[in-house]
């Protein structure tokens, strides 16, 4: 009888230890409400880099749904200045396109200078393994790699 009670208590203890280990995070502290959602969101979408005040090389452009091909031969540079201005240029041709930008969560909105005030909206995704940022407008995907902190 005592041996049977000991077995039941031991099974109960093991069961409780398993429940406690499942309900704790890596630090041993109980998880708070919302932790599972945060874990899931960072597992699916790694945190985005802060692009304000940075310079990026455009590695490639490809059509959504197609296999991405090799990198470009000349890497245009995209600057996202702290002033809210963006600029795209290559070393060979000087300034190209430019305008203003805003970042809203994972959305990057570019407004081009000029009379038409053309606006582009991109969903940003960070690829941690490849260390690149992808901008997706629904048709084209632009792959960018961090270059330097921008001096503008």
mmCIF file with all atom_site columns, C-alpha atoms in Angstrom:
data_model
loop_
_atom_site.group_PDB
_atom_site.id
_atom_site.type_symbol
_atom_site.label_atom_id
_atom_site.label_alt_id
_atom_site.label_comp_id
_atom_site.label_asym_id
_atom_site.label_entity_id
_atom_site.label_seq_id
_atom_site.pdbx_PDB_ins_code
_atom_site.Cartn_x
_atom_site.Cartn_y
_atom_site.Cartn_z
_atom_site.occupancy
_atom_site.B_iso_or_equiv
_atom_site.pdbx_formal_charge
_atom_site.auth_seq_id
_atom_site.auth_comp_id
_atom_site.auth_asym_id
_atom_site.auth_atom_id
_atom_site.pdbx_PDB_model_num
ATOM 1   C CA . UNK A 1 1   ? 0.000  0.000  0.000   1.00 0.00 ? 1   UNK A CA 1
ATOM 2   C CA . UNK A 1 2   ? 2.767  2.483  0.953   1.00 0.00 ? 2   UNK A CA 1
ATOM 3   C CA . UNK A 1 3   ? 4.705  1.515  -2.185  1.00 0.00 ? 3   UNK A CA 1
ATOM 4   C CA . UNK A 1 4   ? 1.647  2.263  -4.314  1.00 0.00 ? 4   UNK A CA 1
ATOM 5   C CA . UNK A 1 5   ? 1.175  5.684  -2.668  1.00 0.00 ? 5   UNK A CA 1
ATOM 6   C CA . UNK A 1 6   ? 4.882  6.450  -3.245  1.00 0.00 ? 6   UNK A CA 1
ATOM 7   C CA . UNK A 1 7   ? 4.524  5.590  -6.972  1.00 0.00 ? 7   UNK A CA 1
ATOM 8   C CA . UNK A 1 8   ? 1.481  7.869  -7.292  1.00 0.00 ? 8   UNK A CA 1
ATOM 9   C CA . UNK A 1 9   ? 3.277  10.731 -5.503  1.00 0.00 ? 9   UNK A CA 1
ATOM 10  C CA . UNK A 1 10  ? 6.381  10.236 -7.668  1.00 0.00 ? 10  UNK A CA 1
ATOM 11  C CA . UNK A 1 11  ? 4.298  10.300 -10.883 1.00 0.00 ? 11  UNK A CA 1
ATOM 12  C CA . UNK A 1 12  ? 2.480  13.399 -9.644  1.00 0.00 ? 12  UNK A CA 1
ATOM 13  C CA . UNK A 1 13  ? 5.823  15.083 -8.843  1.00 0.00 ? 13  UNK A CA 1
ATOM 14  C CA . UNK A 1 14  ? 7.232  14.267 -12.296 1.00 0.00 ? 14  UNK A CA 1
ATOM 15  C CA . UNK A 1 15  ? 4.031  15.531 -13.932 1.00 0.00 ? 15  UNK A CA 1
ATOM 16  C CA . UNK A 1 16  ? 4.223  18.800 -11.967 1.00 0.00 ? 16  UNK A CA 1
ATOM 17  C CA . UNK A 1 17  ? 7.912  19.311 -12.876 1.00 0.00 ? 17  UNK A CA 1
ATOM 18  C CA . UNK A 1 18  ? 7.069  18.859 -16.549 1.00 0.00 ? 18  UNK A CA 1
ATOM 19  C CA . UNK A 1 19  ? 4.240  21.396 -16.312 1.00 0.00 ? 19  UNK A CA 1
ATOM 20  C CA . UNK A 1 20  ? 6.468  23.910 -14.547 1.00 0.00 ? 20  UNK A CA 1
ATOM 21  C CA . UNK A 1 21  ? 9.255  23.515 -17.114 1.00 0.00 ? 21  UNK A CA 1
ATOM 22  C CA . UNK A 1 22  ? 6.794  24.002 -19.981 1.00 0.00 ? 22  UNK A CA 1
ATOM 23  C CA . UNK A 1 23  ? 5.319  27.130 -18.424 1.00 0.00 ? 23  UNK A CA 1
ATOM 24  C CA . UNK A 1 24  ? 8.695  28.836 -17.783 1.00 0.00 ? 24  UNK A CA 1
ATOM 25  C CA . UNK A 1 25  ? 10.875 30.674 -20.269 1.00 0.00 ? 25  UNK A CA 1
ATOM 26  C CA . UNK A 1 26  ? 14.669 30.346 -20.617 1.00 0.00 ? 26  UNK A CA 1
ATOM 27  C CA . UNK A 1 27  ? 15.334 32.475 -17.533 1.00 0.00 ? 27  UNK A CA 1
ATOM 28  C CA . UNK A 1 28  ? 13.259 30.186 -15.340 1.00 0.00 ? 28  UNK A CA 1
ATOM 29  C CA . UNK A 1 29  ? 10.659 32.898 -14.788 1.00 0.00 ? 29  UNK A CA 1
ATOM 30  C CA . UNK A 1 30  ? 7.002  32.171 -15.473 1.00 0.00 ? 30  UNK A CA 1
ATOM 31  C CA . UNK A 1 31  ? 5.867  33.412 -18.864 1.00 0.00 ? 31  UNK A CA 1
ATOM 32  C CA . UNK A 1 32  ? 3.676  36.475 -18.870 1.00 0.00 ? 32  UNK A CA 1
ATOM 33  C CA . UNK A 1 33  ? 0.522  36.893 -20.906 1.00 0.00 ? 33  UNK A CA 1
ATOM 34  C CA . UNK A 1 34  ? 1.447  37.668 -24.508 1.00 0.00 ? 34  UNK A CA 1
ATOM 35  C CA . UNK A 1 35  ? 4.843  35.906 -24.418 1.00 0.00 ? 35  UNK A CA 1
ATOM 36  C CA . UNK A 1 36  ? 3.661  33.139 -26.749 1.00 0.00 ? 36  UNK A CA 1
ATOM 37  C CA . UNK A 1 37  ? 2.441  35.714 -29.272 1.00 0.00 ? 37  UNK A CA 1
ATOM 38  C CA . UNK A 1 38  ? 5.747  37.580 -29.078 1.00 0.00 ? 38  UNK A CA 1
ATOM 39  C CA . UNK A 1 39  ? 7.719  34.343 -29.504 1.00 0.00 ? 39  UNK A CA 1
ATOM 40  C CA . UNK A 1 40  ? 5.610  33.401 -32.530 1.00 0.00 ? 40  UNK A CA 1
ATOM 41  C CA . UNK A 1 41  ? 5.919  36.830 -34.146 1.00 0.00 ? 41  UNK A CA 1
ATOM 42  C CA . UNK A 1 42  ? 9.715  36.951 -33.836 1.00 0.00 ? 42  UNK A CA 1
ATOM 43  C CA . UNK A 1 43  ? 10.038 33.351 -35.031 1.00 0.00 ? 43  UNK A CA 1
ATOM 44  C CA . UNK A 1 44  ? 8.047  34.134 -38.181 1.00 0.00 ? 44  UNK A CA 1
ATOM 45  C CA . UNK A 1 45  ? 9.268  37.729 -38.640 1.00 0.00 ? 45  UNK A CA 1
ATOM 46  C CA . UNK A 1 46  ? 12.671 38.597 -37.187 1.00 0.00 ? 46  UNK A CA 1
ATOM 47  C CA . UNK A 1 47  ? 12.935 42.184 -35.901 1.00 0.00 ? 47  UNK A CA 1
ATOM 48  C CA . UNK A 1 48  ? 13.481 44.770 -38.615 1.00 0.00 ? 48  UNK A CA 1
ATOM 49  C CA . UNK A 1 49  ? 16.603 46.926 -38.585 1.00 0.00 ? 49  UNK A CA 1
ATOM 50  C CA . UNK A 1 50  ? 16.141 50.654 -38.068 1.00 0.00 ? 50  UNK A CA 1
ATOM 51  C CA . UNK A 1 51  ? 16.761 52.056 -41.553 1.00 0.00 ? 51  UNK A CA 1
ATOM 52  C CA . UNK A 1 52  ? 16.663 55.727 -40.552 1.00 0.00 ? 52  UNK A CA 1
ATOM 53  C CA . UNK A 1 53  ? 20.140 57.211 -40.916 1.00 0.00 ? 53  UNK A CA 1
ATOM 54  C CA . UNK A 1 54  ? 21.535 54.277 -42.913 1.00 0.00 ? 54  UNK A CA 1
ATOM 55  C CA . UNK A 1 55  ? 22.863 53.450 -46.359 1.00 0.00 ? 55  UNK A CA 1
ATOM 56  C CA . UNK A 1 56  ? 22.076 50.197 -48.223 1.00 0.00 ? 56  UNK A CA 1
ATOM 57  C CA . UNK A 1 57  ? 23.361 48.522 -51.398 1.00 0.00 ? 57  UNK A CA 1
ATOM 58  C CA . UNK A 1 58  ? 20.732 47.169 -53.774 1.00 0.00 ? 58  UNK A CA 1
ATOM 59  C CA . UNK A 1 59  ? 21.801 43.575 -54.423 1.00 0.00 ? 59  UNK A CA 1
ATOM 60  C CA . UNK A 1 60  ? 19.010 42.452 -56.729 1.00 0.00 ? 60  UNK A CA 1
ATOM 61  C CA . UNK A 1 61  ? 15.523 43.106 -58.016 1.00 0.00 ? 61  UNK A CA 1
ATOM 62  C CA . UNK A 1 62  ? 13.250 40.256 -59.005 1.00 0.00 ? 62  UNK A CA 1
ATOM 63  C CA . UNK A 1 63  ? 9.580  39.609 -59.732 1.00 0.00 ? 63  UNK A CA 1
ATOM 64  C CA . UNK A 1 64  ? 7.462  38.152 -56.963 1.00 0.00 ? 64  UNK A CA 1
ATOM 65  C CA . UNK A 1 65  ? 7.012  34.401 -57.459 1.00 0.00 ? 65  UNK A CA 1
ATOM 66  C CA . UNK A 1 66  ? 10.100 34.034 -59.640 1.00 0.00 ? 66  UNK A CA 1
ATOM 67  C CA . UNK A 1 67  ? 13.420 32.554 -58.627 1.00 0.00 ? 67  UNK A CA 1
ATOM 68  C CA . UNK A 1 68  ? 15.840 35.313 -57.639 1.00 0.00 ? 68  UNK A CA 1
ATOM 69  C CA . UNK A 1 69  ? 18.811 35.477 -59.968 1.00 0.00 ? 69  UNK A CA 1
ATOM 70  C CA . UNK A 1 70  ? 22.377 36.541 -59.266 1.00 0.00 ? 70  UNK A CA 1
ATOM 71  C CA . UNK A 1 71  ? 23.332 39.847 -57.694 1.00 0.00 ? 71  UNK A CA 1
ATOM 72  C CA . UNK A 1 72  ? 23.603 43.051 -59.729 1.00 0.00 ? 72  UNK A CA 1
ATOM 73  C CA . UNK A 1 73  ? 26.969 44.056 -61.207 1.00 0.00 ? 73  UNK A CA 1
ATOM 74  C CA . UNK A 1 74  ? 26.692 47.669 -60.081 1.00 0.00 ? 74  UNK A CA 1
ATOM 75  C CA . UNK A 1 75  ? 25.245 48.173 -56.621 1.00 0.00 ? 75  UNK A CA 1
ATOM 76  C CA . UNK A 1 76  ? 23.034 51.254 -56.488 1.00 0.00 ? 76  UNK A CA 1
ATOM 77  C CA . UNK A 1 77  ? 23.037 52.845 -53.048 1.00 0.00 ? 77  UNK A CA 1
ATOM 78  C CA . UNK A 1 78  ? 19.896 53.780 -51.133 1.00 0.00 ? 78  UNK A CA 1
ATOM 79  C CA . UNK A 1 79  ? 20.230 56.398 -48.395 1.00 0.00 ? 79  UNK A CA 1
ATOM 80  C CA . UNK A 1 80  ? 17.558 56.859 -45.736 1.00 0.00 ? 80  UNK A CA 1
ATOM 81  C CA . UNK A 1 81  ? 18.494 60.141 -44.081 1.00 0.00 ? 81  UNK A CA 1
ATOM 82  C CA . UNK A 1 82  ? 17.502 61.181 -40.566 1.00 0.00 ? 82  UNK A CA 1
ATOM 83  C CA . UNK A 1 83  ? 15.738 64.170 -42.126 1.00 0.00 ? 83  UNK A CA 1
ATOM 84  C CA . UNK A 1 84  ? 13.146 61.850 -43.708 1.00 0.00 ? 84  UNK A CA 1
ATOM 85  C CA . UNK A 1 85  ? 14.693 62.136 -47.181 1.00 0.00 ? 85  UNK A CA 1
ATOM 86  C CA . UNK A 1 86  ? 15.705 59.140 -49.299 1.00 0.00 ? 86  UNK A CA 1
ATOM 87  C CA . UNK A 1 87  ? 18.095 59.063 -52.231 1.00 0.00 ? 87  UNK A CA 1
ATOM 88  C CA . UNK A 1 88  ? 19.081 56.386 -54.734 1.00 0.00 ? 88  UNK A CA 1
ATOM 89  C CA . UNK A 1 89  ? 22.256 56.674 -56.787 1.00 0.00 ? 89  UNK A CA 1
ATOM 90  C CA . UNK A 1 90  ? 25.242 54.802 -58.164 1.00 0.00 ? 90  UNK A CA 1
ATOM 91  C CA . UNK A 1 91  ? 28.851 55.875 -57.937 1.00 0.00 ? 91  UNK A CA 1
ATOM 92  C CA . UNK A 1 92  ? 28.979 56.155 -61.723 1.00 0.00 ? 92  UNK A CA 1
ATOM 93  C CA . UNK A 1 93  ? 25.970 58.403 -62.328 1.00 0.00 ? 93  UNK A CA 1
ATOM 94  C CA . UNK A 1 94  ? 25.619 60.523 -59.203 1.00 0.00 ? 94  UNK A CA 1
ATOM 95  C CA . UNK A 1 95  ? 22.135 61.257 -57.899 1.00 0.00 ? 95  UNK A CA 1
ATOM 96  C CA . UNK A 1 96  ? 19.214 59.306 -59.274 1.00 0.00 ? 96  UNK A CA 1
ATOM 97  C CA . UNK A 1 97  ? 15.800 59.203 -57.651 1.00 0.00 ? 97  UNK A CA 1
ATOM 98  C CA . UNK A 1 98  ? 15.000 60.977 -54.399 1.00 0.00 ? 98  UNK A CA 1
ATOM 99  C CA . UNK A 1 99  ? 12.139 62.075 -52.209 1.00 0.00 ? 99  UNK A CA 1
ATOM 100 C CA . UNK A 1 100 ? 10.756 61.594 -48.708 1.00 0.00 ? 100 UNK A CA 1
ATOM 101 C CA . UNK A 1 101 ? 10.047 58.413 -46.755 1.00 0.00 ? 101 UNK A CA 1
ATOM 102 C CA . UNK A 1 102 ? 8.137  57.212 -43.718 1.00 0.00 ? 102 UNK A CA 1
ATOM 103 C CA . UNK A 1 103 ? 8.321  53.959 -41.802 1.00 0.00 ? 103 UNK A CA 1
ATOM 104 C CA . UNK A 1 104 ? 5.149  52.574 -40.216 1.00 0.00 ? 104 UNK A CA 1
ATOM 105 C CA . UNK A 1 105 ? 5.830  49.198 -38.587 1.00 0.00 ? 105 UNK A CA 1
ATOM 106 C CA . UNK A 1 106 ? 6.912  46.887 -41.404 1.00 0.00 ? 106 UNK A CA 1
ATOM 107 C CA . UNK A 1 107 ? 5.790  49.354 -44.108 1.00 0.00 ? 107 UNK A CA 1
ATOM 108 C CA . UNK A 1 108 ? 8.169  51.673 -45.942 1.00 0.00 ? 108 UNK A CA 1
ATOM 109 C CA . UNK A 1 109 ? 6.465  54.447 -47.920 1.00 0.00 ? 109 UNK A CA 1
ATOM 110 C CA . UNK A 1 110 ? 8.514  56.380 -50.476 1.00 0.00 ? 110 UNK A CA 1
ATOM 111 C CA . UNK A 1 111 ? 7.227  59.590 -52.055 1.00 0.00 ? 111 UNK A CA 1
ATOM 112 C CA . UNK A 1 112 ? 9.223  60.669 -55.099 1.00 0.00 ? 112 UNK A CA 1
ATOM 113 C CA . UNK A 1 113 ? 10.168 64.279 -55.726 1.00 0.00 ? 113 UNK A CA 1
ATOM 114 C CA . UNK A 1 114 ? 8.672  65.806 -58.832 1.00 0.00 ? 114 UNK A CA 1
ATOM 115 C CA . UNK A 1 115 ? 5.333  67.036 -60.043 1.00 0.00 ? 115 UNK A CA 1
ATOM 116 C CA . UNK A 1 116 ? 3.645  63.616 -59.963 1.00 0.00 ? 116 UNK A CA 1
ATOM 117 C CA . UNK A 1 117 ? 4.610  62.842 -56.307 1.00 0.00 ? 117 UNK A CA 1
ATOM 118 C CA . UNK A 1 118 ? 4.704  59.120 -57.210 1.00 0.00 ? 118 UNK A CA 1
ATOM 119 C CA . UNK A 1 119 ? 4.260  56.999 -54.050 1.00 0.00 ? 119 UNK A CA 1
ATOM 120 C CA . UNK A 1 120 ? 5.579  53.473 -53.481 1.00 0.00 ? 120 UNK A CA 1
ATOM 121 C CA . UNK A 1 121 ? 4.642  51.277 -50.531 1.00 0.00 ? 121 UNK A CA 1
ATOM 122 C CA . UNK A 1 122 ? 6.788  48.306 -49.531 1.00 0.00 ? 122 UNK A CA 1
ATOM 123 C CA . UNK A 1 123 ? 6.503  45.587 -46.924 1.00 0.00 ? 123 UNK A CA 1
ATOM 124 C CA . UNK A 1 124 ? 9.899  45.155 -45.255 1.00 0.00 ? 124 UNK A CA 1
ATOM 125 C CA . UNK A 1 125 ? 11.192 41.715 -44.251 1.00 0.00 ? 125 UNK A CA 1
ATOM 126 C CA . UNK A 1 126 ? 14.543 41.011 -42.608 1.00 0.00 ? 126 UNK A CA 1
ATOM 127 C CA . UNK A 1 127 ? 16.365 37.802 -43.563 1.00 0.00 ? 127 UNK A CA 1
ATOM 128 C CA . UNK A 1 128 ? 18.569 37.010 -40.576 1.00 0.00 ? 128 UNK A CA 1
ATOM 129 C CA . UNK A 1 129 ? 20.404 34.114 -42.237 1.00 0.00 ? 129 UNK A CA 1
ATOM 130 C CA . UNK A 1 130 ? 21.359 36.145 -45.330 1.00 0.00 ? 130 UNK A CA 1
ATOM 131 C CA . UNK A 1 131 ? 21.670 39.469 -43.458 1.00 0.00 ? 131 UNK A CA 1
ATOM 132 C CA . UNK A 1 132 ? 19.586 41.356 -46.007 1.00 0.00 ? 132 UNK A CA 1
ATOM 133 C CA . UNK A 1 133 ? 16.411 43.436 -46.082 1.00 0.00 ? 133 UNK A CA 1
ATOM 134 C CA . UNK A 1 134 ? 13.712 42.756 -48.652 1.00 0.00 ? 134 UNK A CA 1
ATOM 135 C CA . UNK A 1 135 ? 11.264 45.390 -49.844 1.00 0.00 ? 135 UNK A CA 1
ATOM 136 C CA . UNK A 1 136 ? 8.150  43.904 -51.460 1.00 0.00 ? 136 UNK A CA 1
ATOM 137 C CA . UNK A 1 137 ? 5.632  46.085 -53.297 1.00 0.00 ? 137 UNK A CA 1
ATOM 138 C CA . UNK A 1 138 ? 3.460  43.130 -54.305 1.00 0.00 ? 138 UNK A CA 1
ATOM 139 C CA . UNK A 1 139 ? 5.045  42.823 -57.753 1.00 0.00 ? 139 UNK A CA 1
ATOM 140 C CA . UNK A 1 140 ? 8.776  43.396 -57.355 1.00 0.00 ? 140 UNK A CA 1
ATOM 141 C CA . UNK A 1 141 ? 11.131 42.477 -54.524 1.00 0.00 ? 141 UNK A CA 1
ATOM 142 C CA . UNK A 1 142 ? 14.217 44.600 -53.824 1.00 0.00 ? 142 UNK A CA 1
ATOM 143 C CA . UNK A 1 143 ? 16.986 42.937 -51.812 1.00 0.00 ? 143 UNK A CA 1
ATOM 144 C CA . UNK A 1 144 ? 19.216 45.373 -49.872 1.00 0.00 ? 144 UNK A CA 1
ATOM 145 C CA . UNK A 1 145 ? 22.319 44.846 -47.748 1.00 0.00 ? 145 UNK A CA 1
ATOM 146 C CA . UNK A 1 146 ? 23.408 47.304 -45.057 1.00 0.00 ? 146 UNK A CA 1
ATOM 147 C CA . UNK A 1 147 ? 26.398 49.391 -46.139 1.00 0.00 ? 147 UNK A CA 1
ATOM 148 C CA . UNK A 1 148 ? 27.097 52.102 -43.529 1.00 0.00 ? 148 UNK A CA 1
ATOM 149 C CA . UNK A 1 149 ? 25.481 54.650 -41.246 1.00 0.00 ? 149 UNK A CA 1
ATOM 150 C CA . UNK A 1 150 ? 24.477 57.507 -43.519 1.00 0.00 ? 150 UNK A CA 1
ATOM 151 C CA . UNK A 1 151 ? 26.105 60.892 -43.153 1.00 0.00 ? 151 UNK A CA 1
ATOM 152 C CA . UNK A 1 152 ? 23.025 62.764 -44.288 1.00 0.00 ? 152 UNK A CA 1
#
